[in-house]
mmCIF file of C-alpha atoms in Angstrom:
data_model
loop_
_atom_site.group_PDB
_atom_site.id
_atom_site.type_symbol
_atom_site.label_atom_id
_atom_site.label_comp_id
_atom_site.label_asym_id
_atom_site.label_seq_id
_atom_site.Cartn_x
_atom_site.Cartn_y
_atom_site.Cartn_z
ATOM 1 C CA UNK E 1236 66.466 160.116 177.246
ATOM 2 C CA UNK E 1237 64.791 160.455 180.076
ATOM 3 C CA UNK E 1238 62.813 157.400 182.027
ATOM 4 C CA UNK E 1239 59.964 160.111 182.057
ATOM 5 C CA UNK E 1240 59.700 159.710 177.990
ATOM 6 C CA UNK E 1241 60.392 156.298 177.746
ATOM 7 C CA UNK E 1242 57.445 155.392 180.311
ATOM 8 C CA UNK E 1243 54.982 157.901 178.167
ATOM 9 C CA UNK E 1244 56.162 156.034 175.058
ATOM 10 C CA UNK E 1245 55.410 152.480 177.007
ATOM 11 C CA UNK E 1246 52.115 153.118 178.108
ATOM 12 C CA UNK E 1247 50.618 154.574 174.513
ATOM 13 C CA UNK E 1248 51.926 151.051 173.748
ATOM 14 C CA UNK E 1249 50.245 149.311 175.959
ATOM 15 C CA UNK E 1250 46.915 150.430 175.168
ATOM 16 C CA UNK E 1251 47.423 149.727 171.252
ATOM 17 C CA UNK E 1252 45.756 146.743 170.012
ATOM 18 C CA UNK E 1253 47.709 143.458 169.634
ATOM 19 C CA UNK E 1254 49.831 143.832 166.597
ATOM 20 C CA UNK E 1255 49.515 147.537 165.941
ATOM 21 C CA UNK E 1256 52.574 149.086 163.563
ATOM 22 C CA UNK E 1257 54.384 151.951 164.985
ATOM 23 C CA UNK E 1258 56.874 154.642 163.806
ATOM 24 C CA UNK E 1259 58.841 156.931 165.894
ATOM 25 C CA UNK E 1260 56.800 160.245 164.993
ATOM 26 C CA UNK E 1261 54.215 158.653 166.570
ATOM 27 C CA UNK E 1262 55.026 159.585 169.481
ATOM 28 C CA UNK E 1263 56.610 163.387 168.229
ATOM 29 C CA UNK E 1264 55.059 165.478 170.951
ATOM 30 C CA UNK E 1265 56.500 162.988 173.787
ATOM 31 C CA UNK E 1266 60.238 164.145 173.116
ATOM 32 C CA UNK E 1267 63.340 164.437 170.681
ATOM 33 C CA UNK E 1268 63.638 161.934 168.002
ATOM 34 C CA UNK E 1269 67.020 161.018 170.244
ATOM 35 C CA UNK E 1270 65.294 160.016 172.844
ATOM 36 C CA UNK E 1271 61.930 158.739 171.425
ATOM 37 C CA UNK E 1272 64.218 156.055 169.534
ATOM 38 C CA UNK E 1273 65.890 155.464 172.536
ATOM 39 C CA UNK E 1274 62.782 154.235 174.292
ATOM 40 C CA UNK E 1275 61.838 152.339 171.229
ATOM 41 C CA UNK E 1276 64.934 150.413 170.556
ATOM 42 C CA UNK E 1277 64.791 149.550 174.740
ATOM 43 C CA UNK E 1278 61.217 148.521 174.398
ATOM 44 C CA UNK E 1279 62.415 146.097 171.308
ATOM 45 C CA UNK E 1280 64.728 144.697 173.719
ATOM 46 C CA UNK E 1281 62.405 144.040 176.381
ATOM 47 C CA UNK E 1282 60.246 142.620 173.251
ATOM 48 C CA UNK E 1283 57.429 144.518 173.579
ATOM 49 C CA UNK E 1284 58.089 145.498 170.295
ATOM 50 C CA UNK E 1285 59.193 143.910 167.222
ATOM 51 C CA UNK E 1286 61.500 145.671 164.723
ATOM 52 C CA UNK E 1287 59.836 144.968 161.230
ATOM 53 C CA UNK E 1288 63.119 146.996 159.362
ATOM 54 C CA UNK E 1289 61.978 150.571 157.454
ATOM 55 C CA UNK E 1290 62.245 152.440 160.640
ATOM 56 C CA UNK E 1291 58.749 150.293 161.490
ATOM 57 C CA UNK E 1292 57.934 148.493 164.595
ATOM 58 C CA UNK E 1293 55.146 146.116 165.698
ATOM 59 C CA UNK E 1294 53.475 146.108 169.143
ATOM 60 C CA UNK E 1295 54.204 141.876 169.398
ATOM 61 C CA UNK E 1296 51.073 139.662 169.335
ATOM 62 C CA UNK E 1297 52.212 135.916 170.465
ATOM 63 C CA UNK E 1298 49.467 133.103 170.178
ATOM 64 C CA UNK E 1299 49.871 131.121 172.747
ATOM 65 C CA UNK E 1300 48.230 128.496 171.344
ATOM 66 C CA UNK E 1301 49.687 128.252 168.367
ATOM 67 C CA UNK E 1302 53.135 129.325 170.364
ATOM 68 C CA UNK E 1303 54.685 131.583 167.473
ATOM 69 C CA UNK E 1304 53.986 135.084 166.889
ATOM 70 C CA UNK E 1305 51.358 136.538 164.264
ATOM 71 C CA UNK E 1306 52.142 137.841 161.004
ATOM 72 C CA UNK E 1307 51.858 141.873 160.741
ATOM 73 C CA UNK E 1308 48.710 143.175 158.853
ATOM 74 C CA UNK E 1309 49.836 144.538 155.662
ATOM 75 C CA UNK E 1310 47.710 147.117 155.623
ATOM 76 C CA UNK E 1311 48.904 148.244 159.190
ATOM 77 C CA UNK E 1312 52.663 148.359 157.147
ATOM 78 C CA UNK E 1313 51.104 150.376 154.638
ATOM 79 C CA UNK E 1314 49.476 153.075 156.849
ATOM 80 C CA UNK E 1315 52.417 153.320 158.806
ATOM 81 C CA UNK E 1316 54.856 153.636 155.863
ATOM 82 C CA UNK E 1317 52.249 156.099 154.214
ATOM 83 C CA UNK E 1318 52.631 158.007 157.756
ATOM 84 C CA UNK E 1319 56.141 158.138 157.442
ATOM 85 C CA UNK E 1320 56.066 159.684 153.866
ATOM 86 C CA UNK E 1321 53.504 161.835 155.168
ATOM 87 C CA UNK E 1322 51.257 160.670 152.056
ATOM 88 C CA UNK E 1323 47.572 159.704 151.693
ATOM 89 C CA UNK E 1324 47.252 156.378 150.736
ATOM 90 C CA UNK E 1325 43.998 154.113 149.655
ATOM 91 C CA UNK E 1326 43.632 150.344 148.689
ATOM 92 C CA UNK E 1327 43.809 150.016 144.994
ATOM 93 C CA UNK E 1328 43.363 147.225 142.275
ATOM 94 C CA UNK E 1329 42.150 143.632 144.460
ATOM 95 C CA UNK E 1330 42.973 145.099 147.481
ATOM 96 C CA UNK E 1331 40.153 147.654 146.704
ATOM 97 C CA UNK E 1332 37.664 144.869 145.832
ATOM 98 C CA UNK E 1333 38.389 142.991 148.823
ATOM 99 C CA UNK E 1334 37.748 146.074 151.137
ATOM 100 C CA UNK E 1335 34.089 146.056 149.473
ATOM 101 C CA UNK E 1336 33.334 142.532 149.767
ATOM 102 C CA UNK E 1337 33.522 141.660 145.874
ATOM 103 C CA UNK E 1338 36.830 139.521 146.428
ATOM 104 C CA UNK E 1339 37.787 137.190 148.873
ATOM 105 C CA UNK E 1340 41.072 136.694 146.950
ATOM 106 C CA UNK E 1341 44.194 137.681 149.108
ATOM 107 C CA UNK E 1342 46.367 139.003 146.293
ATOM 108 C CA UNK E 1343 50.054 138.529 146.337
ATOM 109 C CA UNK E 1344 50.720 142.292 146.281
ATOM 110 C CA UNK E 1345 49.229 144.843 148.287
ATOM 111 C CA UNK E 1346 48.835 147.971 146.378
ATOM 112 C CA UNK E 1347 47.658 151.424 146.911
ATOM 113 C CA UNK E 1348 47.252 154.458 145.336
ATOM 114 C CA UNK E 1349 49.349 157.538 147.184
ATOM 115 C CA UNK E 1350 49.626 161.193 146.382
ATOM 116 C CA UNK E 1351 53.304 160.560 146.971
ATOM 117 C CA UNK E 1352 56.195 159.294 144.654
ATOM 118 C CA UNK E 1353 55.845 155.450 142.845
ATOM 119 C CA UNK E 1354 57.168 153.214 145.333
ATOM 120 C CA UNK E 1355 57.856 149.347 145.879
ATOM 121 C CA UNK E 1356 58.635 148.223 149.675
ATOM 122 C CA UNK E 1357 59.602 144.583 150.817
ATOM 123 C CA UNK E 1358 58.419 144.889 154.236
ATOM 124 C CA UNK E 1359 58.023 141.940 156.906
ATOM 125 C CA UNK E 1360 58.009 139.363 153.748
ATOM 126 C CA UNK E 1361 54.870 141.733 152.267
ATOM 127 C CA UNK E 1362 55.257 143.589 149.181
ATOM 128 C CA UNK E 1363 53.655 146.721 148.775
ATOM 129 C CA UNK E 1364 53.416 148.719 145.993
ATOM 130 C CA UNK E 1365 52.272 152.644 146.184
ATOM 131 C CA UNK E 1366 51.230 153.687 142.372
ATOM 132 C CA UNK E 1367 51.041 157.493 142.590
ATOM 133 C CA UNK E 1368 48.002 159.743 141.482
ATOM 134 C CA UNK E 1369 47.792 163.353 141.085
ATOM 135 C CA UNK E 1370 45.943 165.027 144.003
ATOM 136 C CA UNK E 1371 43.182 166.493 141.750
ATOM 137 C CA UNK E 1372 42.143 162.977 140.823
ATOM 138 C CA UNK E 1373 41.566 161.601 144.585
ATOM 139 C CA UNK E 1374 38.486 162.423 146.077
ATOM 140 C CA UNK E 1375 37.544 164.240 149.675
ATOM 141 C CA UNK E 1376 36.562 160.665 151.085
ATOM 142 C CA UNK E 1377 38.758 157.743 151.781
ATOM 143 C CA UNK E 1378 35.721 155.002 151.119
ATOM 144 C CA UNK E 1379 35.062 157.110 147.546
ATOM 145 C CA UNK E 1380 38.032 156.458 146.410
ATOM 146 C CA UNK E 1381 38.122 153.108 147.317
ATOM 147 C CA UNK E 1382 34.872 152.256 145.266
ATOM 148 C CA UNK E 1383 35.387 154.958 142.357
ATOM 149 C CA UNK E 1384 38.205 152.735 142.237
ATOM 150 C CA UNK E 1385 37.112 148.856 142.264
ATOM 151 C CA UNK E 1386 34.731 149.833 139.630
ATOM 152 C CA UNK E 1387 37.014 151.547 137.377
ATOM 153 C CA UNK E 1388 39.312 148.069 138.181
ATOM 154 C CA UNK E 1389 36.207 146.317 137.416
ATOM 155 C CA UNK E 1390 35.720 147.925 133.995
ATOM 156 C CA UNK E 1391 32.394 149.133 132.308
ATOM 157 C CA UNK E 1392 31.962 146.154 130.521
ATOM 158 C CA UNK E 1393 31.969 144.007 133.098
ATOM 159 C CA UNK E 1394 31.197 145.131 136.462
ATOM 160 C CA UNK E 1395 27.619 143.528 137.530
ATOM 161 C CA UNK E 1396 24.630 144.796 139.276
ATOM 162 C CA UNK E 1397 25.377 142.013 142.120
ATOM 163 C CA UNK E 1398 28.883 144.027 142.684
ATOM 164 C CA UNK E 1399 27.297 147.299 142.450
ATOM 165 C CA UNK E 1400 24.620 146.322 145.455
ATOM 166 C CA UNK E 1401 27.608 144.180 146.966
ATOM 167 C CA UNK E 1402 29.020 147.540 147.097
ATOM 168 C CA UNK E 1403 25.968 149.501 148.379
ATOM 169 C CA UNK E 1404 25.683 147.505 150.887
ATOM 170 C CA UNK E 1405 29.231 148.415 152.063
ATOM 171 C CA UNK E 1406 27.792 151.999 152.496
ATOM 172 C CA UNK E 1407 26.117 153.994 154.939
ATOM 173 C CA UNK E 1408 23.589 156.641 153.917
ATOM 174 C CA UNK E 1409 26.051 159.269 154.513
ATOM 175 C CA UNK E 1410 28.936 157.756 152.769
ATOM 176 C CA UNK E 1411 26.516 157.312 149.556
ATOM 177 C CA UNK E 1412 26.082 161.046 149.455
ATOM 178 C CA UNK E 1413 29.657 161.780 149.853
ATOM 179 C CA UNK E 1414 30.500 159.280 146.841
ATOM 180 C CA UNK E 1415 27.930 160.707 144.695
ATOM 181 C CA UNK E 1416 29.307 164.165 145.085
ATOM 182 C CA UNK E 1417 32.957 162.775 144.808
ATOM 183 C CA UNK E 1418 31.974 160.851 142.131
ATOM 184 C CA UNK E 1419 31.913 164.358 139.423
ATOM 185 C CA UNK E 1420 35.301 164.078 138.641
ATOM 186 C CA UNK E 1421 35.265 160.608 137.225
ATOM 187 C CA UNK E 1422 34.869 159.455 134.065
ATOM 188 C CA UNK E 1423 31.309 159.665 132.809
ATOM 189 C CA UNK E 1424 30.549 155.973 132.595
ATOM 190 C CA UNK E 1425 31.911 155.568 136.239
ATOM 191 C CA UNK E 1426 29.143 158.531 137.297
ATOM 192 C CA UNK E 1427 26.622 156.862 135.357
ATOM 193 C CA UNK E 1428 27.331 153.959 137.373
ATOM 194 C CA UNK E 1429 27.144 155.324 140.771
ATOM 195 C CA UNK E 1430 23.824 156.748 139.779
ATOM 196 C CA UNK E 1431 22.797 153.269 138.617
ATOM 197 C CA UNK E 1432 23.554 151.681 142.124
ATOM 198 C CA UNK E 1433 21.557 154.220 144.009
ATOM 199 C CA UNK E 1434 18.736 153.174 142.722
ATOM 200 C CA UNK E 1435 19.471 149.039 143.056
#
């Protein structure tokens, strides 16, 4: 490894936010996997970063006033794990409901929906759970999928208007459109719905 790579490596680092997951192909077009996880596992030592296990690594994020070091985001984990699979990933079940402002509930689990394999990781004391679903079931846009799938979580019979503004108001103009277009290869009652909330 050269101190060339190693010093590209550091200052991508430096620029990433506080507590920011990383995974050696990150940083692919910087070098060889030799010597990119060369410069990682030397940046570890200098504890810059923090080795979370999984092949994952967090930029570290000490409180000082609180003197110990902040838990990692799962959803950081999940991204970067989801990069490392090379899947497409999206918050599923309360995690969904939570992105959308219906839940304030942190749930115990943090599961997703992936185009990859069924999954369970123990990562960092944070489980996460990837369910899989077949490609021609997720839609174009990341926030449709998310809210095609808190209300099919939801259910028909008891999903509210207040959720379905709650989750309106999550949208922009543009990302209504997008949902309502997305939105044809759900389930009829699910369409129905979304047409429903426009008009709230």
């Amino acid at each position: 490894m050269t101190e060339t790579i190693m010093k590209k490596i550091e200052n991508r680092i430096r620029i990433l936010p506080k507590g920011t997951v990383i995974i050696p192909s990150d940083f692919a077009k910087l070098g060889n996997d030799n010597a990119i996880r060369q410069g990682i596992y030397k940046l570890t030592q200098r504890g810059m970063l923090i080795s979370l296990g999984n092949g994952m690594y967090k930029k570290a994020n000490f409180n000082e006033l609180l003197q110990k070091e902040v838990p990692v985001d799962p959803n950081q984990l999940a991204k970067a794990y989801a990069r490392k699979k090379n899947w497409i990933i999206f918050p599923s079940k309360n995690l969904a409901l939570n992105v959308l402002g219906l839940s304030t509930q942190v749930p115990n689990t943090y599961t997703y929906k992936s185009n990859g394999t069924n999954a369970e990781v123990q990562i960092a004391n944070n489980r996460i759970v990837f369910e899989k679903v077949m490609p021609k079931n997720m839609a174009k846009n990341q926030i449709s999928n998310i809210v095609i799938e808190a209300i099919n979580y939801l259910g028909k019979e008891t999903i509210t208007n207040e959720d379905l503004r709650t989750i309106k108001n999550h949208l922009s103009v543009k990302e209504l459109n997008n949902l309502k277009s997305d939105s044809q290869r759900s389930t009829i009652w699910i369409k129905e719905l979304i047409q429903e909330m426009e008009q709230l």
